[in-house]
mmCIF file of C-alpha atoms in Angstrom:
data_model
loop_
_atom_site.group_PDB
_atom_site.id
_atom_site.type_symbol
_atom_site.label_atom_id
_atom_site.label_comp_id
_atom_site.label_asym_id
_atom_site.label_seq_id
_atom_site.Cartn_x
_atom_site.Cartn_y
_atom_site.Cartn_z
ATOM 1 C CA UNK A 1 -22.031 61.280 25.415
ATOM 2 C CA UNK A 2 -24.751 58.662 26.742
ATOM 3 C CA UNK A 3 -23.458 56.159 24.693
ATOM 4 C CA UNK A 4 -19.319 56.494 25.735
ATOM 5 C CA UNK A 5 -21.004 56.272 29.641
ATOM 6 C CA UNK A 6 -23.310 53.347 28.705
ATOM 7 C CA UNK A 7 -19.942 51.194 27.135
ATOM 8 C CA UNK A 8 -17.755 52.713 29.932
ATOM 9 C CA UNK A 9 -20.080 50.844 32.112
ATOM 10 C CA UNK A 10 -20.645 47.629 30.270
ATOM 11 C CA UNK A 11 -18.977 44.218 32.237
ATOM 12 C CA UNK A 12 -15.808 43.622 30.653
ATOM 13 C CA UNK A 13 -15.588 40.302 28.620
ATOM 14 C CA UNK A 14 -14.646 38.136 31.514
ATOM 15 C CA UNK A 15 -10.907 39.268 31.242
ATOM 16 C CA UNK A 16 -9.251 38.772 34.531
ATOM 17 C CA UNK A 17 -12.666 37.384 36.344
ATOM 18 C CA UNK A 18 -12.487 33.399 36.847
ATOM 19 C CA UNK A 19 -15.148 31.511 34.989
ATOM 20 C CA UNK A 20 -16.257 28.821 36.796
ATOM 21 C CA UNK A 21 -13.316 27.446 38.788
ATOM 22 C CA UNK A 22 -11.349 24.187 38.530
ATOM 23 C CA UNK A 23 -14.375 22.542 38.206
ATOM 24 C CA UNK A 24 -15.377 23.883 34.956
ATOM 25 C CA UNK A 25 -11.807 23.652 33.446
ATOM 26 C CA UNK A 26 -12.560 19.902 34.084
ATOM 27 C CA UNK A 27 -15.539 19.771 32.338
ATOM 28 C CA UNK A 28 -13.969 21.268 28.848
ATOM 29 C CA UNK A 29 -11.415 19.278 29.066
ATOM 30 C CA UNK A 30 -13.584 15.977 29.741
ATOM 31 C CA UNK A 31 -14.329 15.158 25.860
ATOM 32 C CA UNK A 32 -10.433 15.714 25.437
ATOM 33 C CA UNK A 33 -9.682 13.230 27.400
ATOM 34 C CA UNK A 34 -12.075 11.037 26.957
ATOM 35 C CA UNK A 35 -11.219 10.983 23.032
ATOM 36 C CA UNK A 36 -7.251 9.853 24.278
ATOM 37 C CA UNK A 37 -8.914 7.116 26.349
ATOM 38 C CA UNK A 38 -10.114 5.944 23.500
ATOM 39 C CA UNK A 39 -7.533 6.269 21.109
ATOM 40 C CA UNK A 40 -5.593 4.514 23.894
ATOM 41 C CA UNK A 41 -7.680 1.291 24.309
ATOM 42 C CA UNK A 42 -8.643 1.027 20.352
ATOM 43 C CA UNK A 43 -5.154 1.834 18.593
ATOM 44 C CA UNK A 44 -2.079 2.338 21.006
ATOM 45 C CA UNK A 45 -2.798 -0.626 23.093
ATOM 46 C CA UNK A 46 -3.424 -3.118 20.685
ATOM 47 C CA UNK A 47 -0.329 -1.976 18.585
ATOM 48 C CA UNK A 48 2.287 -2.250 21.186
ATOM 49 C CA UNK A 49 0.761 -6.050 21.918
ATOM 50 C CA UNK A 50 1.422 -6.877 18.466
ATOM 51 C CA UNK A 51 4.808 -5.412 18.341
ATOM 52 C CA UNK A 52 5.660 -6.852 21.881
ATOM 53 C CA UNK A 53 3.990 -10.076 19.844
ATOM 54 C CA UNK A 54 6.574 -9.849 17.186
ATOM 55 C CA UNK A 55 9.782 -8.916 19.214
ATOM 56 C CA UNK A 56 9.013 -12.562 21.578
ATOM 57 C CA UNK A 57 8.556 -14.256 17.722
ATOM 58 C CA UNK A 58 11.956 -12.938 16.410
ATOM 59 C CA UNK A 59 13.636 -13.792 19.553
ATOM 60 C CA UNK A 60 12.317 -17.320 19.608
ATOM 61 C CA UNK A 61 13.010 -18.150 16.373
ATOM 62 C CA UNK A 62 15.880 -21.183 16.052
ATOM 63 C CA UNK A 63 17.373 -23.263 13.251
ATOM 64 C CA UNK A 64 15.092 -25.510 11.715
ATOM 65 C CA UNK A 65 11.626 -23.358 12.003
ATOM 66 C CA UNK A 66 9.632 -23.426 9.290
ATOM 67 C CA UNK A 67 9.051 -19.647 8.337
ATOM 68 C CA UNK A 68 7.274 -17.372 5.770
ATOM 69 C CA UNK A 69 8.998 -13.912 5.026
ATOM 70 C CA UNK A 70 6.637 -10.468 4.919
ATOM 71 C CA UNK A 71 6.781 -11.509 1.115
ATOM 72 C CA UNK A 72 5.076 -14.561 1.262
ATOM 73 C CA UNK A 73 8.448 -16.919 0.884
ATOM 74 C CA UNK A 74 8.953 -19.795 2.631
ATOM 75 C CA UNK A 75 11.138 -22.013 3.610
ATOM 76 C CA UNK A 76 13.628 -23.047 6.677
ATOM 77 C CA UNK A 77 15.959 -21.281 9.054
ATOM 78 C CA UNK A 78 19.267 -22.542 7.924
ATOM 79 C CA UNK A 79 21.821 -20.545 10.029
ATOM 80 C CA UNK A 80 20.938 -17.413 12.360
ATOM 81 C CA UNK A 81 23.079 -14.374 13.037
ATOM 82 C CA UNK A 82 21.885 -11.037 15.153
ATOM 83 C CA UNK A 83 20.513 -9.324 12.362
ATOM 84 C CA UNK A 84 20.182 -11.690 9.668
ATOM 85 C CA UNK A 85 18.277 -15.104 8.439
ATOM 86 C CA UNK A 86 19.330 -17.551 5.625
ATOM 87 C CA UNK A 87 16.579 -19.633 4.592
ATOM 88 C CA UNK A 88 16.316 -23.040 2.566
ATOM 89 C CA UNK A 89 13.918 -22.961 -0.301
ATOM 90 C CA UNK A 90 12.191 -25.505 -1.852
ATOM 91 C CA UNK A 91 12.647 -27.240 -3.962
ATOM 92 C CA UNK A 92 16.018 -26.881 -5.266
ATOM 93 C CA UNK A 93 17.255 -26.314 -1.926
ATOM 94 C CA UNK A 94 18.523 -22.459 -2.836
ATOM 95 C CA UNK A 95 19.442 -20.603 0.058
ATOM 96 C CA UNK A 96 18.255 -16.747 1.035
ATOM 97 C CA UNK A 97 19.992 -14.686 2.747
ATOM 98 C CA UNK A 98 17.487 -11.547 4.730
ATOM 99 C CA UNK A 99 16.971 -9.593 7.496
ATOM 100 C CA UNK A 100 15.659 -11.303 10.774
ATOM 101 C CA UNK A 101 12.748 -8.745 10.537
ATOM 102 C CA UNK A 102 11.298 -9.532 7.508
ATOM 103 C CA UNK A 103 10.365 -13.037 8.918
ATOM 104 C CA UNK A 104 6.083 -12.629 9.716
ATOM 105 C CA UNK A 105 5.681 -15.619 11.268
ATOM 106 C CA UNK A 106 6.420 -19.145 11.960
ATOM 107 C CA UNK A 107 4.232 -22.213 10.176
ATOM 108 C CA UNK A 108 2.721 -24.509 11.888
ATOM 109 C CA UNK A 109 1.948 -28.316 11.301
ATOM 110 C CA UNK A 110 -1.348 -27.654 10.112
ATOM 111 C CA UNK A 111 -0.154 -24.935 7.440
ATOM 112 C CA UNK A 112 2.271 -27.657 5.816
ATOM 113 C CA UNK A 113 -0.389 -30.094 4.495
#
């Protein structure tokens, strides 16, 4: 009988008393958000740069650019549509037809030689 009294008066877990206040709510969830800082700076950041990087290089590309494809072609823009890309070849001059996207970038001067 001692021992049903004793757990009859034992504090309840903390169910319906607050435990610290807003204050402590921010301090668990501190690390959380300090880890999505981070993951904002070191990988989400940098990724949209390089696909707002990509979308300007597509857009600027004109007939006459020297080019290399995502697998490792190159050659020149011959004619662009909306979607699409037909390069010139060396050296028999054989033309490509692809997908404006699979262009990865544009040669420069120095690349040529």
């Amino acid at each position: 009988m001692i021992e049903s009294i004793a757990y009859a008066m034992a504090p309840s877990g903390g169910q319906g008393e607050p435990s610290g206040g807003p204050a402590a709510f921010l301090i668990q969830m501190l690390p959380l958000i300090l880890i999505f800082v981070i993951f904002y700076f070191l990988l989400i950041r940098p990724q949209q740069k390089k696909q707002k990087e990509i979308k300007r290089l597509l857009g600027d590309l004109k007939k006459g650019d020297k080019v290399i494809t995502t697998g490792g072609i190159y050659g020149t823009i011959e004619y662009l549509s909306q979607s699409t890309v037909t390069l010139r070849v060396a050296p028999d001059n054989v033309k490509i037809k692809m997908s404006r996207s699979a262009i990865a970038g544009v040669r420069s001067a120095a690349e040529e030689e």
